[in-house]
């Protein structure tokens, strides 16, 4: 883990982000922080639908959920195991009928998870400007930033699909870092397993939150 020198931030750097949609349908009507009972109800419906369709896996979908407890995630794994099907949780952020990002959570990997996951994701220029400007001040790299609500470890691998501006980057060799604002430190994400789908969403995996820096080479100091 490396620490960045503190300094006065430059003027805000505006990034443009485009949005195109996954299918925005089939969601539960739960709150931004669903209870275990609400998650279990949605899981039961998804599992029954999967069994009726002869599918091997159930997709439990939520819209604009910003927090999900370990107990709720584990309840999906338990119900899927009892029904002898696999399961995946999708948590979509939907704005104006379009999915702007989607979390993919594997409940089977959440056995040792505790606490509550913060699933907030921001890519707007105001939310990422301070981090963009800080790294622009000290490093030569072009970067894009995805700001995650989760600070520190998620406690498991998490996969995210998000629309983010990569036009100034060589997408064949992206490198990912996590920046912790509280400690002013950053670390490279060693196995982001990224790809860009046909709709232009960047998919990557991370076990840590913070501000995710995306560049196309190892960070190089000015």
Short mmCIF file of C-alpha atoms in Angstrom, two decimals:
data_model
loop_
_atom_site.label_atom_id
_atom_site.label_comp_id
_atom_site.label_asym_id
_atom_site.label_seq_id
_atom_site.Cartn_x
_atom_site.Cartn_y
_atom_site.Cartn_z
CA UNK A 1 0.00 0.00 0.00
CA UNK A 2 1.37 3.40 -0.97
CA UNK A 3 0.69 6.90 0.35
CA UNK A 4 0.16 9.99 -1.81
CA UNK A 5 1.64 13.36 -0.91
CA UNK A 6 -1.02 15.82 0.21
CA UNK A 7 -1.47 19.06 -1.69
CA UNK A 8 -3.85 21.66 -2.96
CA UNK A 9 -6.28 20.17 -5.47
CA UNK A 10 -6.46 21.57 -8.99
CA UNK A 11 -9.73 22.81 -10.48
CA UNK A 12 -12.42 20.18 -10.90
CA UNK A 13 -11.98 17.97 -13.92
CA UNK A 14 -15.22 17.14 -15.68
CA UNK A 15 -15.66 13.65 -17.08
CA UNK A 16 -18.48 12.70 -19.40
CA UNK A 17 -20.30 9.44 -18.84
CA UNK A 18 -22.77 7.80 -21.16
CA UNK A 19 -25.48 5.37 -20.14
CA UNK A 20 -27.05 2.51 -22.01
CA UNK A 21 -29.32 -0.06 -20.49
CA UNK A 22 -29.37 -3.62 -19.39
CA UNK A 23 -32.92 -4.90 -19.08
CA UNK A 24 -34.42 -2.88 -16.23
CA UNK A 25 -37.16 -5.26 -15.12
CA UNK A 26 -38.01 -8.09 -12.74
CA UNK A 27 -37.09 -6.27 -9.55
CA UNK A 28 -38.41 -6.60 -6.07
CA UNK A 29 -40.18 -3.63 -4.48
CA UNK A 30 -37.89 -3.51 -1.45
CA UNK A 31 -36.31 -0.43 0.12
CA UNK A 32 -32.74 0.78 -0.35
CA UNK A 33 -31.80 -1.44 2.62
CA UNK A 34 -34.00 -4.54 2.36
CA UNK A 35 -34.60 -6.72 5.40
CA UNK A 36 -33.65 -10.38 5.51
CA UNK A 37 -37.35 -11.27 5.16
CA UNK A 38 -37.68 -9.11 2.03
CA UNK A 39 -34.60 -10.68 0.48
CA UNK A 40 -35.83 -14.17 1.33
CA UNK A 41 -39.18 -13.46 -0.35
CA UNK A 42 -37.47 -12.25 -3.52
CA UNK A 43 -35.14 -15.25 -3.45
CA UNK A 44 -38.02 -17.70 -3.12
CA UNK A 45 -39.74 -16.16 -6.13
CA UNK A 46 -36.57 -16.23 -8.24
CA UNK A 47 -35.79 -19.82 -7.24
CA UNK A 48 -39.32 -21.01 -8.04
CA UNK A 49 -39.17 -19.23 -11.41
CA UNK A 50 -35.82 -20.86 -12.18
CA UNK A 51 -37.13 -24.32 -11.27
CA UNK A 52 -40.26 -23.81 -13.38
CA UNK A 53 -38.10 -22.76 -16.34
CA UNK A 54 -35.72 -25.67 -15.88
CA UNK A 55 -32.84 -23.26 -15.26
CA UNK A 56 -29.77 -24.28 -13.29
CA UNK A 57 -29.45 -20.92 -11.55
CA UNK A 58 -31.77 -18.34 -10.01
CA UNK A 59 -31.14 -14.61 -10.44
CA UNK A 60 -32.33 -12.56 -7.47
CA UNK A 61 -32.62 -8.95 -8.67
CA UNK A 62 -32.85 -5.69 -6.76
CA UNK A 63 -33.15 -2.09 -7.92
CA UNK A 64 -31.50 0.90 -6.21
CA UNK A 65 -30.51 -1.08 -3.13
CA UNK A 66 -27.55 0.67 -1.50
CA UNK A 67 -26.96 -1.69 1.42
CA UNK A 68 -27.26 -5.43 1.80
CA UNK A 69 -26.52 -7.36 4.99
CA UNK A 70 -24.40 -10.47 5.21
CA UNK A 71 -27.36 -12.29 6.74
CA UNK A 72 -29.57 -11.39 3.78
CA UNK A 73 -26.98 -12.56 1.25
CA UNK A 74 -26.41 -15.78 3.16
CA UNK A 75 -30.17 -16.42 3.26
CA UNK A 76 -30.18 -16.52 -0.56
CA UNK A 77 -27.39 -19.10 -0.52
CA UNK A 78 -29.29 -21.22 2.00
CA UNK A 79 -32.54 -21.18 0.04
CA UNK A 80 -30.77 -21.92 -3.25
CA UNK A 81 -28.85 -24.81 -1.70
CA UNK A 82 -32.07 -26.25 -0.28
CA UNK A 83 -33.63 -26.10 -3.75
CA UNK A 84 -30.48 -27.54 -5.36
CA UNK A 85 -29.96 -24.60 -7.71
CA UNK A 86 -27.19 -22.06 -8.03
CA UNK A 87 -27.92 -18.40 -7.32
CA UNK A 88 -26.68 -14.94 -8.19
CA UNK A 89 -27.74 -11.60 -6.78
CA UNK A 90 -27.97 -8.63 -9.15
CA UNK A 91 -28.15 -5.17 -7.61
CA UNK A 92 -28.85 -2.51 -10.23
CA UNK A 93 -28.72 1.24 -9.98
CA UNK A 94 -31.47 2.49 -12.29
CA UNK A 95 -31.76 6.11 -13.38
CA UNK A 96 -34.40 7.21 -15.85
CA UNK A 97 -35.23 3.63 -16.76
CA UNK A 98 -31.62 2.77 -17.58
CA UNK A 99 -29.24 0.58 -15.60
CA UNK A 100 -26.12 2.65 -14.88
CA UNK A 101 -24.33 -0.05 -12.93
CA UNK A 102 -24.89 -3.60 -11.72
CA UNK A 103 -23.32 -5.57 -8.87
CA UNK A 104 -23.01 -9.34 -9.30
CA UNK A 105 -22.88 -11.11 -5.93
CA UNK A 106 -22.30 -14.84 -5.50
CA UNK A 107 -24.12 -15.82 -2.27
CA UNK A 108 -22.22 -19.11 -2.14
CA UNK A 109 -19.04 -17.11 -1.41
CA UNK A 110 -20.58 -15.17 1.49
CA UNK A 111 -20.33 -17.85 4.17
CA UNK A 112 -17.80 -15.91 6.26
CA UNK A 113 -19.24 -12.49 5.48
CA UNK A 114 -20.27 -10.23 8.37
CA UNK A 115 -21.81 -6.80 8.66
CA UNK A 116 -23.41 -4.87 5.81
CA UNK A 117 -22.10 -4.13 2.33
CA UNK A 118 -22.34 -0.58 1.00
CA UNK A 119 -23.27 -0.91 -2.68
CA UNK A 120 -23.34 2.77 -3.61
CA UNK A 121 -21.55 3.58 -6.89
CA UNK A 122 -20.84 7.03 -8.31
CA UNK A 123 -19.13 8.10 -11.53
CA UNK A 124 -20.37 11.69 -11.87
CA UNK A 125 -17.73 14.39 -12.21
CA UNK A 126 -18.50 16.00 -8.85
CA UNK A 127 -18.07 12.73 -6.94
CA UNK A 128 -14.78 11.74 -8.56
CA UNK A 129 -13.16 15.14 -9.20
CA UNK A 130 -11.05 15.33 -6.03
CA UNK A 131 -9.48 11.92 -6.67
CA UNK A 132 -8.97 12.58 -10.37
CA UNK A 133 -7.28 15.90 -9.61
CA UNK A 134 -5.09 14.45 -6.87
CA UNK A 135 -3.69 11.70 -9.07
CA UNK A 136 -3.37 14.06 -12.03
CA UNK A 137 -1.23 16.30 -9.82
CA UNK A 138 1.26 13.59 -8.87
CA UNK A 139 1.14 11.01 -11.67
CA UNK A 140 1.51 11.09 -15.44
CA UNK A 141 -1.23 8.53 -16.10
CA UNK A 142 -4.58 9.19 -17.68
CA UNK A 143 -7.20 7.84 -15.26
CA UNK A 144 -10.90 7.28 -14.85
CA UNK A 145 -12.48 6.82 -11.43
CA UNK A 146 -15.42 4.86 -10.03
CA UNK A 147 -16.25 5.95 -6.48
CA UNK A 148 -17.58 3.13 -4.28
CA UNK A 149 -19.50 3.64 -1.07
CA UNK A 150 -17.78 0.68 0.57
CA UNK A 151 -14.61 1.68 2.39
CA UNK A 152 -12.04 -1.02 3.00
CA UNK A 153 -12.63 -4.70 2.36
CA UNK A 154 -15.93 -6.12 1.13
CA UNK A 155 -15.08 -9.44 2.78
CA UNK A 156 -15.50 -11.28 -0.53
CA UNK A 157 -14.91 -10.80 -4.24
CA UNK A 158 -17.47 -8.48 -5.82
CA UNK A 159 -18.07 -7.99 -9.53
CA UNK A 160 -19.33 -4.71 -10.94
CA UNK A 161 -20.52 -3.62 -14.38
CA UNK A 162 -20.47 0.14 -14.87
CA UNK A 163 -20.49 2.72 -17.64
CA UNK A 164 -17.34 4.82 -17.30
CA UNK A 165 -15.41 6.98 -19.77
CA UNK A 166 -12.38 5.03 -21.03
CA UNK A 167 -11.81 6.95 -24.26
CA UNK A 168 -8.34 8.17 -23.24
CA UNK A 169 -7.18 4.72 -22.13
CA UNK A 170 -5.85 1.66 -23.94
CA UNK A 171 -8.59 -0.78 -22.94
CA UNK A 172 -6.46 -3.78 -23.89
CA UNK A 173 -4.23 -3.30 -20.84
CA UNK A 174 -6.21 -1.68 -18.05
CA UNK A 175 -4.76 -1.53 -14.54
CA UNK A 176 -6.93 -1.05 -11.44
CA UNK A 177 -6.15 0.59 -8.11
CA UNK A 178 -8.14 1.23 -4.95
CA UNK A 179 -7.63 4.60 -3.25
CA UNK A 180 -8.59 5.09 0.41
CA UNK A 181 -9.33 8.77 1.05
CA UNK A 182 -9.30 8.38 4.82
CA UNK A 183 -5.70 7.12 4.93
CA UNK A 184 -4.58 8.76 1.66
CA UNK A 185 -3.20 5.44 0.45
CA UNK A 186 -3.68 3.35 -2.65
CA UNK A 187 -3.10 -0.26 -3.65
CA UNK A 188 -3.23 -2.14 -6.92
CA UNK A 189 -6.08 -4.60 -7.43
CA UNK A 190 -4.14 -7.69 -8.57
CA UNK A 191 -6.84 -9.72 -10.34
CA UNK A 192 -9.57 -7.40 -11.61
CA UNK A 193 -10.54 -9.89 -14.37
CA UNK A 194 -11.97 -7.04 -16.42
CA UNK A 195 -13.75 -7.02 -19.75
CA UNK A 196 -15.94 -4.63 -21.71
CA UNK A 197 -19.25 -6.05 -22.93
CA UNK A 198 -21.06 -5.37 -26.21
CA UNK A 199 -23.11 -2.61 -24.55
CA UNK A 200 -19.99 -0.76 -23.41
CA UNK A 201 -20.15 -1.64 -19.72
CA UNK A 202 -16.83 -2.19 -17.99
CA UNK A 203 -16.91 -5.33 -15.83
CA UNK A 204 -14.30 -5.89 -13.13
CA UNK A 205 -13.84 -7.72 -9.83
CA UNK A 206 -12.63 -6.23 -6.57
CA UNK A 207 -12.45 -7.31 -2.94
CA UNK A 208 -11.95 -3.75 -1.71
CA UNK A 209 -13.90 -0.53 -1.98
CA UNK A 210 -12.82 3.10 -1.96
CA UNK A 211 -12.28 5.04 -5.17
CA UNK A 212 -11.36 2.65 -7.98
CA UNK A 213 -8.74 4.13 -10.29
CA UNK A 214 -8.63 2.80 -13.83
CA UNK A 215 -5.56 3.45 -15.97
CA UNK A 216 -3.59 1.62 -18.66
CA UNK A 217 -0.16 1.30 -17.04
CA UNK A 218 1.45 1.16 -13.62
CA UNK A 219 1.14 4.55 -11.92
CA UNK A 220 4.15 6.69 -12.79
CA UNK A 221 5.13 9.74 -10.72
CA UNK A 222 5.66 13.07 -12.41
#
